[in-house]
Amino acid sequence: MPVTRRTFLSTTASTLALGLGPARGFAQPAAPVAPPPVTNFTEIRRGVGFFTGSGGTIGYLVNGAGAVAIDSQFANTAAIAVAGLKQRAPQGIEMLLNTHHHGDHTGGNQVFRGAVKRIVGHVNCLEWHRRTAAAAKSESQTSFADTTFTDQWKTSFGDETIQARYYGAGHTSGDAVYHFEKADVVHMGDLLFNRAHPNIDRPAGASVANWITVLEKVARAHGNDTIFIAGHGKDNAVRCGKAEVTHFRGYLSACMDTAKKAVAAGQTKDSLLATTTLPGFDDTIALNARLTAGFVLGVCFDELREKK
Ligand SMILES: [Zn+2]
């Protein structure tokens, strides 16, 4: 297929969106200049909102004390987020909180580093971040969390209280959930994919079985008015309610059930990989070519086989 400007741009956008880095393989002179990324600040309530650009959703708080950000996307959109937050908060950006270590959530940490006093993350997030950066030999260009926690972490900021909780392994083994208590807004990071097949990082300690439990605990811990920010969503729909958390729990549960049946029937993993839709969850989309229903079922299959 000839590479038109349109297909190049959409490839670039979808590749960037999932942390795979810029598209490669185009001859330098012919490569068109990508337009500036489309970014948006959307306020939710009480100074809490979210920023979409490329990669995982950035959550933010702006109040009289300044600003706080959750996750940093990639360097290019992080620069736009930092500039926009500084404009909204003359007191500056106090801290950056990381939900987990993936590049589309921490790739902009270094841009924030110069603006914030600290970077916070779960202890496993830091560990995976260090290991992946070491493997990629990119430590010198990476900014890591300098403040870590194991179960919980809490801070007050202006008239808001921020509570971090760790519920155990899910999307990785280092995912934190951050709650702006007064605004009652929860940033789920990649523990919540809204109507999109999720990425699941088994090499970094993910557990689908426990992820289901994590979502149940999160749903129980919050009220019906709580607003949840998803790491990724179909058509950028990342503002969610408890119904979406419960729906995603049901989706993961259905994936596990399908994989269990396949294991019990002696089917091969290959037979699952071609699956494109799950009954009852047909509106779930693939955010890129890798993250299909088949990918998720394959991960469930591996997890079930490992247990035996
Ligand atoms: Zn992730």
mmCIF file of C-alpha atoms and ligand atoms in Angstrom:
data_model
loop_
_atom_site.group_PDB
_atom_site.id
_atom_site.type_symbol
_atom_site.label_atom_id
_atom_site.label_comp_id
_atom_site.label_asym_id
_atom_site.label_seq_id
_atom_site.Cartn_x
_atom_site.Cartn_y
_atom_site.Cartn_z
ATOM 1 C CA MET A 1 0.000 0.000 0.000
ATOM 2 C CA PRO A 2 1.460 3.391 -0.901
ATOM 3 C CA VAL A 3 2.042 5.498 2.160
ATOM 4 C CA THR A 4 -0.090 8.573 1.854
ATOM 5 C CA ARG A 5 0.109 11.456 4.279
ATOM 6 C CA ARG A 6 -3.137 10.289 5.836
ATOM 7 C CA THR A 7 -2.009 6.696 6.503
ATOM 8 C CA PHE A 8 1.367 7.912 7.765
ATOM 9 C CA LEU A 9 -0.287 10.237 10.233
ATOM 10 C CA SER A 10 -2.766 7.688 11.481
ATOM 11 C CA THR A 11 0.009 5.099 11.857
ATOM 12 C CA THR A 12 2.084 7.595 13.781
ATOM 13 C CA ALA A 13 -0.811 8.533 16.016
ATOM 14 C CA SER A 14 -1.802 4.974 16.849
ATOM 15 C CA THR A 15 1.809 3.900 17.375
ATOM 16 C CA LEU A 16 2.477 6.790 19.713
ATOM 17 C CA ALA A 17 -0.761 6.195 21.559
ATOM 18 C CA LEU A 18 0.444 2.878 22.940
ATOM 19 C CA GLY A 19 3.984 3.634 23.837
ATOM 20 C CA LEU A 20 5.633 2.036 20.868
ATOM 21 C CA GLY A 21 7.506 5.161 19.884
ATOM 22 C CA PRO A 22 7.507 6.983 16.586
ATOM 23 C CA ALA A 23 6.903 4.977 13.408
ATOM 24 C CA ARG A 24 10.118 3.911 11.759
ATOM 25 C CA GLY A 25 11.164 2.822 8.347
ATOM 26 C CA PHE A 26 10.242 5.870 6.296
ATOM 27 C CA ALA A 27 12.948 7.389 4.172
ATOM 28 C CA GLN A 28 14.083 10.635 5.783
ATOM 29 C CA PRO A 29 13.585 13.035 2.853
ATOM 30 C CA ALA A 30 10.091 11.741 2.064
ATOM 31 C CA ALA A 31 8.803 11.736 5.638
ATOM 32 C CA PRO A 32 6.139 14.424 6.003
ATOM 33 C CA VAL A 33 6.324 16.665 9.032
ATOM 34 C CA ALA A 34 3.799 15.500 11.613
ATOM 35 C CA PRO A 35 1.385 18.213 12.722
ATOM 36 C CA PRO A 36 1.400 19.278 16.377
ATOM 37 C CA PRO A 37 -0.493 16.722 18.467
ATOM 38 C CA VAL A 38 -4.136 17.415 19.290
ATOM 39 C CA THR A 39 -4.329 18.086 23.025
ATOM 40 C CA ASN A 40 -7.129 19.015 25.398
ATOM 41 C CA PHE A 41 -7.564 20.046 29.017
ATOM 42 C CA THR A 42 -10.982 18.996 30.337
ATOM 43 C CA GLU A 43 -12.070 20.138 33.774
ATOM 44 C CA ILE A 44 -14.155 17.693 35.814
ATOM 45 C CA ARG A 45 -14.814 19.442 39.119
ATOM 46 C CA ARG A 46 -13.133 21.256 42.016
ATOM 47 C CA GLY A 47 -10.002 21.954 39.987
ATOM 48 C CA VAL A 48 -9.532 18.325 38.970
ATOM 49 C CA GLY A 49 -9.470 17.441 35.302
ATOM 50 C CA PHE A 50 -7.709 15.442 32.621
ATOM 51 C CA PHE A 51 -5.422 16.158 29.700
ATOM 52 C CA THR A 52 -5.459 14.099 26.521
ATOM 53 C CA GLY A 53 -2.705 14.221 23.915
ATOM 54 C CA SER A 54 -0.833 11.049 23.037
ATOM 55 C CA GLY A 55 -0.500 8.057 25.336
ATOM 56 C CA GLY A 56 -2.107 7.543 28.717
ATOM 57 C CA THR A 57 -4.433 10.183 30.122
ATOM 58 C CA ILE A 58 -2.848 12.818 32.372
ATOM 59 C CA GLY A 59 -4.935 13.725 35.421
ATOM 60 C CA TYR A 60 -4.446 17.088 37.120
ATOM 61 C CA LEU A 61 -5.447 19.257 40.038
ATOM 62 C CA VAL A 62 -5.204 23.027 40.044
ATOM 63 C CA ASN A 63 -6.022 25.023 43.177
ATOM 64 C CA GLY A 64 -4.692 27.918 45.240
ATOM 65 C CA ALA A 65 -1.589 25.936 46.196
ATOM 66 C CA GLY A 66 -0.568 25.235 42.600
ATOM 67 C CA ALA A 67 -0.897 22.130 40.438
ATOM 68 C CA VAL A 68 -0.428 18.370 40.694
ATOM 69 C CA ALA A 69 -0.228 16.038 37.686
ATOM 70 C CA ILE A 70 -0.782 12.310 37.369
ATOM 71 C CA ASP A 71 1.261 10.672 34.590
ATOM 72 C CA SER A 72 3.298 12.421 31.922
ATOM 73 C CA GLN A 73 2.567 10.811 28.493
ATOM 74 C CA PHE A 74 5.480 11.392 26.081
ATOM 75 C CA ALA A 75 7.933 14.293 26.072
ATOM 76 C CA ASN A 76 6.176 16.221 23.281
ATOM 77 C CA THR A 77 2.737 16.325 24.893
ATOM 78 C CA ALA A 78 4.218 16.553 28.407
ATOM 79 C CA ALA A 79 5.696 19.908 27.374
ATOM 80 C CA ILE A 80 2.224 21.095 26.357
ATOM 81 C CA ALA A 81 0.726 19.775 29.625
ATOM 82 C CA VAL A 82 3.432 21.459 31.734
ATOM 83 C CA ALA A 83 2.982 24.784 29.929
ATOM 84 C CA GLY A 84 -0.816 24.607 30.282
ATOM 85 C CA LEU A 85 -0.643 23.714 33.980
ATOM 86 C CA LYS A 86 1.836 26.507 34.716
ATOM 87 C CA GLN A 87 -0.511 28.932 32.999
ATOM 88 C CA ARG A 88 -3.441 27.723 35.126
ATOM 89 C CA ALA A 89 -1.412 27.566 38.356
ATOM 90 C CA PRO A 90 0.859 30.576 38.901
ATOM 91 C CA GLN A 91 2.167 28.843 42.054
ATOM 92 C CA GLY A 92 3.722 26.173 39.835
ATOM 93 C CA ILE A 93 3.455 22.390 39.621
ATOM 94 C CA GLU A 94 4.214 20.809 42.978
ATOM 95 C CA MET A 95 4.452 17.151 42.061
ATOM 96 C CA LEU A 96 3.977 14.434 39.480
ATOM 97 C CA LEU A 97 2.366 11.136 40.428
ATOM 98 C CA ASN A 98 2.984 8.057 38.264
ATOM 99 C CA THR A 99 0.308 5.355 37.988
ATOM 100 C CA HIS A 100 2.797 2.808 36.555
ATOM 101 C CA HIS A 101 6.043 2.659 34.595
ATOM 102 C CA HIS A 102 4.944 2.295 30.945
ATOM 103 C CA GLY A 103 6.489 4.751 28.494
ATOM 104 C CA ASP A 104 3.193 6.294 27.437
ATOM 105 C CA HIS A 105 2.643 7.308 31.109
ATOM 106 C CA THR A 106 6.221 8.183 32.160
ATOM 107 C CA GLY A 107 7.902 9.208 28.885
ATOM 108 C CA GLY A 108 7.331 12.848 29.826
ATOM 109 C CA ASN A 109 8.693 12.511 33.392
ATOM 110 C CA GLN A 110 11.871 14.263 32.375
ATOM 111 C CA VAL A 111 9.923 17.250 31.076
ATOM 112 C CA PHE A 112 8.084 17.483 34.421
ATOM 113 C CA ARG A 113 11.320 16.896 36.390
ATOM 114 C CA GLY A 114 12.452 20.480 35.955
ATOM 115 C CA ALA A 115 9.085 21.832 37.073
ATOM 116 C CA VAL A 116 8.134 19.634 40.059
ATOM 117 C CA LYS A 117 9.535 19.111 43.561
ATOM 118 C CA ARG A 118 8.916 15.372 43.571
ATOM 119 C CA ILE A 119 7.796 12.410 41.518
ATOM 120 C CA VAL A 120 5.728 9.793 43.348
ATOM 121 C CA GLY A 121 5.071 6.158 42.406
ATOM 122 C CA HIS A 122 4.501 2.703 43.827
ATOM 123 C CA VAL A 123 7.709 0.924 44.775
ATOM 124 C CA ASN A 124 7.140 -1.686 42.018
ATOM 125 C CA CYS A 125 6.524 1.071 39.463
ATOM 126 C CA LEU A 126 9.981 2.444 40.233
ATOM 127 C CA GLU A 127 11.521 -1.025 40.056
ATOM 128 C CA TRP A 128 10.010 -1.813 36.627
ATOM 129 C CA HIS A 129 10.815 1.680 35.386
ATOM 130 C CA ARG A 130 14.466 1.221 36.389
ATOM 131 C CA ARG A 131 14.667 -2.242 34.838
ATOM 132 C CA THR A 132 13.054 -1.274 31.528
ATOM 133 C CA ALA A 133 15.204 1.851 31.262
ATOM 134 C CA ALA A 134 18.330 -0.213 31.996
ATOM 135 C CA ALA A 135 17.344 -2.748 29.340
ATOM 136 C CA ALA A 136 16.815 0.057 26.822
ATOM 137 C CA LYS A 137 20.023 1.807 27.991
ATOM 138 C CA SER A 138 17.973 4.979 28.402
ATOM 139 C CA GLU A 139 18.549 5.652 32.117
ATOM 140 C CA SER A 140 20.364 8.923 31.487
ATOM 141 C CA GLN A 141 17.319 10.289 29.635
ATOM 142 C CA THR A 142 14.795 8.981 32.181
ATOM 143 C CA SER A 143 13.412 10.610 35.315
ATOM 144 C CA PHE A 144 12.301 8.179 38.006
ATOM 145 C CA ALA A 145 10.069 8.509 41.053
ATOM 146 C CA ASP A 146 11.949 9.891 44.083
ATOM 147 C CA THR A 147 9.111 9.176 46.531
ATOM 148 C CA THR A 148 7.684 5.655 46.734
ATOM 149 C CA PHE A 149 5.072 3.811 48.787
ATOM 150 C CA THR A 150 3.961 0.228 49.253
ATOM 151 C CA ASP A 151 0.294 0.123 50.369
ATOM 152 C CA GLN A 152 -0.870 3.702 50.765
ATOM 153 C CA TRP A 153 0.347 7.247 50.524
ATOM 154 C CA LYS A 154 -1.503 10.418 51.383
ATOM 155 C CA THR A 155 -0.882 14.122 51.093
ATOM 156 C CA SER A 156 -2.870 17.303 51.402
ATOM 157 C CA PHE A 157 -2.514 19.980 48.786
ATOM 158 C CA GLY A 158 -4.307 23.292 49.284
ATOM 159 C CA ASP A 159 -7.890 22.371 50.129
ATOM 160 C CA GLU A 160 -7.634 18.917 48.500
ATOM 161 C CA THR A 161 -6.471 15.573 49.861
ATOM 162 C CA ILE A 162 -4.816 13.045 47.589
ATOM 163 C CA GLN A 163 -4.861 9.387 48.581
ATOM 164 C CA ALA A 164 -2.823 6.771 46.707
ATOM 165 C CA ARG A 165 -3.681 3.096 47.058
ATOM 166 C CA TYR A 166 -2.078 -0.094 45.874
ATOM 167 C CA TYR A 167 -4.472 -2.998 45.308
ATOM 168 C CA GLY A 168 -1.976 -5.579 44.066
ATOM 169 C CA ALA A 169 -1.104 -6.870 40.609
ATOM 170 C CA GLY A 170 -3.319 -6.023 37.649
ATOM 171 C CA HIS A 171 -2.114 -4.401 34.419
ATOM 172 C CA THR A 172 1.450 -4.647 35.875
ATOM 173 C CA SER A 173 2.485 -5.374 39.457
ATOM 174 C CA GLY A 174 3.029 -1.679 40.179
ATOM 175 C CA ASP A 175 -0.216 0.143 39.413
ATOM 176 C CA ALA A 176 -1.363 2.846 41.831
ATOM 177 C CA VAL A 177 -4.846 4.329 42.069
ATOM 178 C CA TYR A 178 -4.962 8.020 43.010
ATOM 179 C CA HIS A 179 -8.035 9.551 44.633
ATOM 180 C CA PHE A 180 -8.667 13.301 44.832
ATOM 181 C CA GLU A 181 -10.909 12.880 47.849
ATOM 182 C CA LYS A 182 -12.789 16.191 48.013
ATOM 183 C CA ALA A 183 -13.409 16.321 44.265
ATOM 184 C CA ASP A 184 -14.089 12.584 44.434
ATOM 185 C CA VAL A 185 -12.210 11.830 41.239
ATOM 186 C CA VAL A 186 -10.087 8.692 40.885
ATOM 187 C CA HIS A 187 -7.267 8.268 38.354
ATOM 188 C CA MET A 188 -7.141 4.575 37.459
ATOM 189 C CA GLY A 189 -4.149 4.661 35.121
ATOM 190 C CA ASP A 190 -4.158 1.538 32.948
ATOM 191 C CA LEU A 191 -6.197 -0.437 35.482
ATOM 192 C CA LEU A 192 -9.120 0.959 33.470
ATOM 193 C CA PHE A 193 -9.436 0.687 29.696
ATOM 194 C CA ASN A 194 -12.822 2.023 28.622
ATOM 195 C CA ARG A 195 -14.309 -0.097 25.804
ATOM 196 C CA ALA A 196 -10.851 -0.990 24.506
ATOM 197 C CA HIS A 197 -8.936 -4.267 24.725
ATOM 198 C CA PRO A 198 -6.300 -3.672 27.403
ATOM 199 C CA ASN A 199 -2.561 -4.033 27.328
ATOM 200 C CA ILE A 200 -1.476 -6.621 29.910
ATOM 201 C CA ASP A 201 2.191 -6.718 30.917
ATOM 202 C CA ARG A 202 2.875 -10.252 32.132
ATOM 203 C CA PRO A 203 6.676 -9.763 32.111
ATOM 204 C CA ALA A 204 6.086 -6.881 34.563
ATOM 205 C CA GLY A 205 3.999 -8.982 36.931
ATOM 206 C CA ALA A 206 0.482 -8.504 35.552
ATOM 207 C CA SER A 207 -2.323 -10.774 36.761
ATOM 208 C CA VAL A 208 -5.717 -10.826 35.045
ATOM 209 C CA ALA A 209 -7.204 -12.925 37.875
ATOM 210 C CA ASN A 210 -6.122 -10.356 40.446
ATOM 211 C CA TRP A 211 -6.999 -7.446 38.177
ATOM 212 C CA ILE A 212 -10.644 -8.601 38.400
ATOM 213 C CA THR A 213 -10.377 -8.513 42.214
ATOM 214 C CA VAL A 214 -8.705 -5.082 42.084
ATOM 215 C CA LEU A 215 -11.631 -3.671 40.081
ATOM 216 C CA GLU A 216 -14.110 -5.160 42.560
ATOM 217 C CA LYS A 217 -12.237 -3.552 45.458
ATOM 218 C CA VAL A 218 -12.088 -0.201 43.666
ATOM 219 C CA ALA A 219 -15.830 -0.314 42.913
ATOM 220 C CA ARG A 220 -16.558 -1.085 46.580
ATOM 221 C CA ALA A 221 -14.246 1.672 47.828
ATOM 222 C CA HIS A 222 -16.044 4.459 45.967
ATOM 223 C CA GLY A 223 -19.513 5.925 45.693
ATOM 224 C CA ASN A 224 -21.870 6.195 42.756
ATOM 225 C CA ASP A 225 -20.919 9.838 42.180
ATOM 226 C CA THR A 226 -17.191 9.120 41.938
ATOM 227 C CA ILE A 227 -15.693 9.967 38.551
ATOM 228 C CA PHE A 228 -12.984 7.631 37.277
ATOM 229 C CA ILE A 229 -10.321 8.631 34.760
ATOM 230 C CA ALA A 230 -9.291 5.769 32.463
ATOM 231 C CA GLY A 231 -5.755 5.416 31.112
ATOM 232 C CA HIS A 232 -7.141 4.792 27.642
ATOM 233 C CA GLY A 233 -10.594 4.742 26.086
ATOM 234 C CA LYS A 234 -12.414 4.218 22.824
ATOM 235 C CA ASP A 235 -12.661 7.602 21.025
ATOM 236 C CA ASN A 236 -10.778 9.205 23.954
ATOM 237 C CA ALA A 237 -13.745 8.558 26.263
ATOM 238 C CA VAL A 238 -11.693 8.462 29.457
ATOM 239 C CA ARG A 239 -14.132 10.128 31.852
ATOM 240 C CA CYS A 240 -15.970 7.204 33.434
ATOM 241 C CA GLY A 241 -18.362 6.280 36.218
ATOM 242 C CA LYS A 242 -18.574 3.198 38.384
ATOM 243 C CA ALA A 243 -20.611 1.528 35.623
ATOM 244 C CA GLU A 244 -17.541 1.550 33.349
ATOM 245 C CA VAL A 245 -15.348 0.070 36.097
ATOM 246 C CA THR A 246 -17.897 -2.702 36.606
ATOM 247 C CA HIS A 247 -18.243 -3.200 32.851
ATOM 248 C CA PHE A 248 -14.483 -3.626 32.464
ATOM 249 C CA ARG A 249 -14.438 -6.070 35.365
ATOM 250 C CA GLY A 250 -17.126 -8.054 33.516
ATOM 251 C CA TYR A 251 -15.075 -7.918 30.328
ATOM 252 C CA LEU A 252 -11.938 -9.321 32.018
ATOM 253 C CA SER A 253 -14.065 -11.949 33.715
ATOM 254 C CA ALA A 254 -15.550 -13.001 30.354
ATOM 255 C CA CYS A 255 -12.035 -13.232 28.879
ATOM 256 C CA MET A 256 -10.896 -15.483 31.731
ATOM 257 C CA ASP A 257 -13.994 -17.675 31.349
ATOM 258 C CA THR A 258 -13.425 -18.049 27.597
ATOM 259 C CA ALA A 259 -9.762 -18.959 28.179
ATOM 260 C CA LYS A 260 -10.715 -21.421 30.943
ATOM 261 C CA LYS A 261 -13.094 -23.217 28.576
ATOM 262 C CA ALA A 262 -10.393 -23.387 25.917
ATOM 263 C CA VAL A 263 -7.890 -24.843 28.387
ATOM 264 C CA ALA A 264 -10.464 -27.370 29.636
ATOM 265 C CA ALA A 265 -11.292 -28.377 26.055
ATOM 266 C CA GLY A 266 -7.619 -28.908 25.285
ATOM 267 C CA GLN A 267 -7.550 -26.111 22.713
ATOM 268 C CA THR A 268 -4.267 -24.474 21.742
ATOM 269 C CA LYS A 269 -3.367 -20.855 22.475
ATOM 270 C CA ASP A 270 -3.191 -20.258 18.718
ATOM 271 C CA SER A 271 -6.864 -21.064 18.400
ATOM 272 C CA LEU A 272 -7.640 -18.140 20.747
ATOM 273 C CA LEU A 273 -5.322 -15.583 19.178
ATOM 274 C CA ALA A 274 -7.529 -15.063 16.130
ATOM 275 C CA THR A 275 -10.531 -14.061 18.259
ATOM 276 C CA THR A 276 -11.718 -10.580 17.327
ATOM 277 C CA THR A 277 -14.803 -10.081 19.502
ATOM 278 C CA LEU A 278 -16.229 -11.414 22.735
ATOM 279 C CA PRO A 279 -19.964 -12.078 22.981
ATOM 280 C CA GLY A 280 -21.552 -9.284 25.013
ATOM 281 C CA PHE A 281 -18.535 -7.019 24.560
ATOM 282 C CA ASP A 282 -18.685 -6.385 20.805
ATOM 283 C CA ASP A 283 -18.313 -2.626 21.241
ATOM 284 C CA THR A 284 -14.784 -3.063 22.626
ATOM 285 C CA ILE A 285 -12.194 -1.822 20.136
ATOM 286 C CA ALA A 286 -8.544 -2.588 19.400
ATOM 287 C CA LEU A 287 -6.450 0.535 20.029
ATOM 288 C CA ASN A 288 -3.741 -0.864 17.775
ATOM 289 C CA ALA A 289 -2.996 -3.995 15.763
ATOM 290 C CA ARG A 290 -1.468 -5.826 18.754
ATOM 291 C CA LEU A 291 -4.127 -5.169 21.376
ATOM 292 C CA THR A 292 -6.940 -7.394 20.122
ATOM 293 C CA ALA A 293 -9.413 -9.660 21.923
ATOM 294 C CA GLY A 294 -7.124 -12.513 20.855
ATOM 295 C CA PHE A 295 -4.146 -10.915 22.604
ATOM 296 C CA VAL A 296 -6.096 -10.648 25.863
ATOM 297 C CA LEU A 297 -7.350 -14.248 25.602
ATOM 298 C CA GLY A 298 -3.786 -15.414 24.901
ATOM 299 C CA VAL A 299 -2.552 -13.702 28.074
ATOM 300 C CA CYS A 300 -5.395 -15.295 30.089
ATOM 301 C CA PHE A 301 -4.478 -18.665 28.571
ATOM 302 C CA ASP A 302 -0.818 -18.283 29.598
ATOM 303 C CA GLU A 303 -1.832 -17.204 33.092
ATOM 304 C CA LEU A 304 -4.122 -20.223 33.524
ATOM 305 C CA ARG A 305 -1.541 -22.651 32.163
ATOM 306 C CA GLU A 306 1.130 -21.226 34.457
ATOM 307 C CA LYS A 307 -1.019 -21.933 37.516
ATOM 308 C CA LYS A 308 -1.313 -25.644 36.742
HETATM 309 ZN ZN ZN B 1 0.285 0.743 30.695
#
